Amino acid sequence: MHGLGNDFVILDARSHALALTPARRRTIADRCLGVGCDQLIVLEQPTERDADVFMRIYNPDGSEAGACGNATRCVASLVMDERKADRVTVQTIAGLLESQKMGTGTNGLPVISVDMGPARLDWREIPVREACDTNHMPVGLGPLQDPVGTNMGNPHATFFVEDLAAIPLEELGPKLEHDPFFPERANIGVAQRVGEARLRLRVWERGAGVTLACGSGACAAVVAASRRGLVDRKAEIILEHGSLTIEWLRDNHVLMTGGISVAFKGELDRSLLS
Ligand SMILES: N[C@H](CCC[C@H](N)C(=O)O)C(=O)O
């Protein structure tokens, strides 16, 4: 499945546990040696009573992440179909995410909303090397300076620029992702205000590289832009294959709404799992 081109291999391990080593995760996510995806998602039985499914998130480098907004919409839609329900709760290692079907998109597939939980703005949540004002973090490179730090269950540093097309994100992204300022690395978002409530966004994802869309990055970008007075609390994030609507609610939760797509269903060869 994919959310605006941010693509996932979603394995269903609810009836039998899968112990995937980091090397196995990397192979499955490899676009030549395996299936290929931006993130590998493994569905497990939930451990919280109120949750319908547990969603594990692995980056192509094998690392585990605490949030993946686009995959959460995909998994929520998949479980809604199974349950013939319009609301489900997805459990992740970062918390419980409530999701709701909002209608049907132009591709005939569901439009899904997810409450991505609270935006964590404290430096201890990002986490960073020293105490700092997360609205002005002391890290930058070339045209990318003075980012805003937001944690949506995963760490984001969002930079604002006048001309997004002029930013060589493929070159600057990995250097910033691995900057010693971020002991757990960070997702690097670069946003340009293109209207009253519209931001264009590109993200160098931690453990993945540049993706076509990043749901948690979109949430972080709207919270960051609102803190900088660039937008109010609700904005459209313009991506290459569509847009996400993000609202930073008064209770500090962040609501993300957008489409999903199913590419294919199949079975992995056992050689990829053992
Ligand atoms: N690379 C991210 C996880 C995937 C986030 C992204 N695909 C999304 O839709 O939020 C991290 O390591 O925190």
Coordinates of C-alpha atoms and ligand atoms in Angstrom, one line a residue:
M1 CA 0.0 0.0 0.0
H2 CA 1.0 3.6 -0.2
G3 CA 0.0 7.0 1.1
L4 CA 0.6 9.6 -1.6
G5 CA 3.6 7.6 -2.9
N6 CA 5.1 6.8 0.5
D7 CA 5.1 3.1 0.0
F8 CA 4.9 0.1 2.4
V9 CA 5.2 -3.6 2.5
I10 CA 2.6 -4.6 5.1
L11 CA 3.1 -8.1 6.6
D12 CA 0.3 -9.7 8.6
A13 CA 1.9 -11.4 11.6
R14 CA -1.3 -11.4 13.8
S15 CA -1.7 -15.2 13.6
H16 CA 2.0 -16.1 13.9
A17 CA 4.8 -14.0 15.3
L18 CA 7.6 -12.8 12.9
A19 CA 11.0 -12.3 14.4
L20 CA 12.6 -10.3 11.6
T21 CA 16.3 -9.5 12.1
P22 CA 17.4 -6.0 11.0
A23 CA 19.1 -7.8 8.1
R24 CA 15.9 -9.4 7.0
R25 CA 14.0 -6.1 7.3
R26 CA 16.6 -4.5 5.1
T27 CA 16.3 -7.3 2.5
I28 CA 12.5 -7.1 2.3
A29 CA 12.7 -3.3 1.9
D30 CA 15.3 -3.6 -0.8
R31 CA 13.9 -2.7 -4.2
C32 CA 16.2 -5.2 -6.0
L33 CA 16.9 -8.0 -3.4
G34 CA 13.4 -8.0 -1.9
V35 CA 10.1 -6.4 -2.5
G36 CA 11.0 -2.7 -1.9
C37 CA 9.4 0.0 0.2
D38 CA 10.0 3.1 2.2
Q39 CA 8.9 1.3 5.4
L40 CA 8.2 -2.3 6.3
I41 CA 5.1 -2.5 8.4
V42 CA 4.3 -5.6 10.5
L43 CA 0.8 -6.1 12.0
E44 CA 0.7 -7.8 15.4
Q45 CA -1.9 -8.5 18.0
P46 CA -2.5 -5.4 20.1
T47 CA -1.5 -5.4 23.8
E48 CA -3.8 -2.5 24.7
R49 CA -7.4 -3.4 25.3
D50 CA -8.7 -0.4 23.3
A51 CA -6.5 -1.1 20.2
D52 CA -7.7 -3.1 17.2
V53 CA -4.1 -3.8 15.8
F54 CA -0.5 -3.2 16.8
M55 CA 1.6 -1.7 14.0
R56 CA 5.4 -2.0 14.0
I57 CA 7.3 0.4 11.8
Y58 CA 10.7 -0.5 10.3
N59 CA 12.8 1.8 8.0
P60 CA 14.7 0.3 5.1
D61 CA 18.0 0.5 7.1
G62 CA 16.4 -1.9 9.6
S63 CA 15.8 0.7 12.4
E64 CA 12.5 0.8 14.2
A65 CA 10.4 4.0 14.3
G66 CA 7.7 5.2 16.6
A67 CA 5.5 6.9 14.0
C68 CA 4.5 6.6 10.4
G69 CA 1.5 8.7 9.5
N70 CA 1.0 7.5 6.0
A71 CA 1.3 3.8 7.0
T72 CA -1.2 4.4 9.9
R73 CA -3.8 5.6 7.4
C74 CA -3.1 2.5 5.2
V75 CA -3.3 0.0 8.2
A76 CA -6.4 1.7 9.6
S77 CA -8.1 1.4 6.2
L78 CA -7.1 -2.3 6.0
V79 CA -8.5 -3.1 9.4
M80 CA -11.7 -1.0 8.8
D81 CA -12.4 -3.1 5.7
E82 CA -11.9 -6.3 7.7
R83 CA -14.1 -5.1 10.6
K84 CA -16.6 -3.3 8.3
A85 CA -16.1 -0.3 10.6
D86 CA -15.5 3.4 10.1
R87 CA -13.4 3.8 13.2
V88 CA -10.4 1.8 14.5
T89 CA -7.5 2.4 16.9
V90 CA -4.0 1.6 15.9
Q91 CA -1.4 0.8 18.6
T92 CA 2.3 1.8 18.0
I93 CA 5.3 1.8 20.3
A94 CA 4.6 5.6 20.8
G95 CA 0.9 5.3 21.7
L96 CA -2.7 4.7 20.5
L97 CA -3.8 6.4 17.4
E98 CA -7.5 6.8 16.7
S99 CA -8.5 6.7 13.0
Q100 CA -11.8 7.4 11.1
K101 CA -12.9 6.9 7.5
M102 CA -13.9 10.4 6.1
G103 CA -15.2 9.4 2.7
T104 CA -13.9 8.4 -0.7
G105 CA -11.2 10.0 -2.7
T106 CA -11.0 10.6 -6.5
N107 CA -9.2 7.3 -6.8
G108 CA -12.3 5.6 -5.4
L109 CA -10.3 4.7 -2.3
P110 CA -11.0 5.8 1.3
V111 CA -9.9 9.1 2.7
I112 CA -8.7 8.5 6.3
S113 CA -8.2 10.7 9.3
V114 CA -5.7 9.8 12.1
D115 CA -5.3 11.6 15.4
M116 CA -1.5 11.4 15.5
G117 CA -1.4 12.2 19.2
P118 CA 0.2 15.2 20.9
A119 CA 3.0 17.2 19.3
R120 CA 6.0 16.9 21.7
L121 CA 7.8 20.2 21.8
D122 CA 10.2 19.7 24.7
W123 CA 13.9 19.2 23.9
R124 CA 13.9 16.0 26.0
E125 CA 11.3 14.6 23.6
I126 CA 13.2 15.2 20.4
P127 CA 15.9 14.2 21.9
V128 CA 18.9 16.5 21.4
R129 CA 22.4 16.8 22.8
E130 CA 21.7 19.8 25.1
A131 CA 18.7 21.7 26.4
C132 CA 17.5 24.1 23.7
D133 CA 14.5 26.1 22.6
T134 CA 12.9 23.6 20.1
N135 CA 11.6 26.6 18.2
H136 CA 15.1 27.6 17.3
M137 CA 17.5 24.6 17.3
P138 CA 21.3 25.3 17.0
V139 CA 21.8 23.0 13.9
G140 CA 22.0 23.9 10.3
L141 CA 23.9 23.4 7.0
G142 CA 24.2 25.8 4.0
P143 CA 20.8 27.2 3.1
L144 CA 19.1 25.2 5.8
Q145 CA 19.3 27.1 9.1
D146 CA 17.3 27.6 12.3
P147 CA 14.9 24.5 12.3
V148 CA 12.0 23.8 14.6
G149 CA 12.1 20.5 16.5
T150 CA 8.9 18.5 16.9
N151 CA 8.3 14.9 18.0
M152 CA 5.3 13.1 16.6
G153 CA 6.4 9.8 18.1
N154 CA 9.5 10.3 16.0
P155 CA 11.9 13.2 15.9
H156 CA 11.6 15.9 13.2
A157 CA 13.7 19.0 12.4
T158 CA 11.7 21.3 10.1
F159 CA 13.5 24.0 8.1
F160 CA 11.7 26.9 6.3
V161 CA 13.0 28.2 3.0
E162 CA 11.9 30.7 0.3
D163 CA 12.5 28.3 -2.6
L164 CA 12.2 24.6 -1.9
A165 CA 13.2 23.6 -5.4
A166 CA 16.6 25.1 -4.9
I167 CA 17.4 22.9 -1.9
P168 CA 19.7 19.9 -2.6
L169 CA 17.9 17.7 0.0
E170 CA 19.6 14.5 -1.2
E171 CA 23.0 16.1 -0.3
L172 CA 22.1 18.0 2.9
G173 CA 19.6 15.5 4.3
P174 CA 22.0 12.7 5.3
K175 CA 24.4 15.1 6.9
L176 CA 21.7 16.7 9.0
E177 CA 20.0 13.3 9.8
H178 CA 23.3 12.2 11.3
D179 CA 24.3 15.5 13.0
P180 CA 25.6 14.7 16.5
F181 CA 23.0 17.2 17.8
F182 CA 20.4 14.4 17.3
P183 CA 21.5 11.3 19.3
E184 CA 18.6 9.3 17.8
R185 CA 19.1 11.0 14.4
A186 CA 16.1 13.0 12.9
N187 CA 13.8 13.3 10.0
I188 CA 14.7 16.4 8.0
G189 CA 11.8 18.4 6.6
V190 CA 12.1 21.4 4.3
A191 CA 9.0 23.5 3.8
Q192 CA 8.0 26.6 1.8
R193 CA 4.9 28.6 2.5
V194 CA 3.0 28.8 -0.8
G195 CA -0.3 30.3 0.5
E196 CA -2.3 31.5 3.4
A197 CA -2.7 27.9 4.7
R198 CA -0.5 25.9 2.3
L199 CA 3.0 24.6 2.6
R200 CA 5.0 22.6 0.1
L201 CA 7.1 20.0 1.9
R202 CA 10.0 17.6 1.1
V203 CA 11.4 15.2 3.7
W204 CA 14.7 13.4 4.0
E205 CA 13.4 10.6 6.2
R206 CA 15.6 9.1 9.0
G207 CA 16.7 5.6 7.9
A208 CA 15.0 5.9 4.5
G209 CA 16.1 9.0 2.5
V210 CA 13.9 11.3 0.4
T211 CA 10.3 9.9 0.2
L212 CA 7.4 11.3 -1.9
A213 CA 5.4 11.9 1.3
C214 CA 5.9 11.8 5.0
G215 CA 2.8 11.9 7.2
S216 CA 4.5 12.6 10.6
G217 CA 6.7 15.1 8.8
A218 CA 3.6 16.9 7.5
C219 CA 2.3 17.0 11.1
A220 CA 5.6 18.4 12.4
A221 CA 5.7 21.0 9.6
V222 CA 2.3 22.4 10.4
V223 CA 3.1 22.6 14.1
A224 CA 6.4 24.2 13.3
A225 CA 4.9 26.7 10.8
S226 CA 2.2 27.6 13.3
R227 CA 4.8 28.2 16.1
R228 CA 6.7 30.5 13.6
G229 CA 3.5 32.3 12.7
L230 CA 3.6 31.2 9.1
V231 CA 0.2 29.5 9.2
D232 CA -2.6 29.4 11.7
R233 CA -3.3 25.9 13.1
K234 CA -4.7 24.1 10.0
A235 CA -2.9 23.9 6.6
E236 CA -2.7 21.8 3.5
I237 CA 0.6 20.1 2.9
I238 CA 1.3 20.0 -0.9
L239 CA 3.2 16.9 -2.0
E240 CA 4.1 15.5 -5.4
H241 CA 1.2 13.1 -5.7
G242 CA -1.5 14.9 -3.7
S243 CA -1.9 16.7 -0.4
L244 CA -2.5 16.1 3.3
T245 CA -4.7 18.2 5.6
I246 CA -3.2 18.8 9.0
E247 CA -4.7 20.5 12.0
W248 CA -2.9 21.2 15.3
L249 CA -5.8 21.0 17.7
R250 CA -6.2 23.1 20.8
D251 CA -5.5 20.0 23.0
N252 CA -2.1 19.8 21.2
H253 CA -3.1 16.7 19.3
V254 CA -2.4 16.7 15.5
L255 CA -5.1 15.5 13.1
M256 CA -3.9 14.2 9.7
T257 CA -6.3 13.5 6.8
G258 CA -5.4 12.1 3.4
G259 CA -5.9 9.3 0.9
I260 CA -4.5 5.8 0.7
S261 CA -3.9 3.3 -2.2
V262 CA -3.6 -0.4 -2.4
A263 CA -1.0 -1.6 -4.9
F264 CA -1.2 -5.4 -4.7
K265 CA -1.6 -8.3 -2.3
G266 CA 0.7 -11.3 -2.3
E267 CA 2.9 -13.7 -0.3
L268 CA 6.5 -13.3 0.6
D269 CA 8.8 -16.2 -0.4
R270 CA 9.9 -18.1 2.8
S271 CA 13.5 -17.4 1.8
L272 CA 12.9 -13.7 2.7
L273 CA 11.5 -14.6 6.2
S274 CA 13.8 -17.3 7.5
Ligands
LIG1 N1 11.5 7.5 8.8 C1 10.6 7.8 9.9 C2 9.5 6.7 10.0 C3 8.5 6.9 8.8 C4 7.8 8.2 8.8 C5 7.0 8.5 7.5 N2 7.0 7.6 6.5 C6 5.6 8.9 7.9 O1 4.7 8.8 7.0 O2 5.4 9.5 9.0 C7 11.4 7.7 11.2 O3 12.4 7.0 11.3 O4 11.1 8.4 12.2

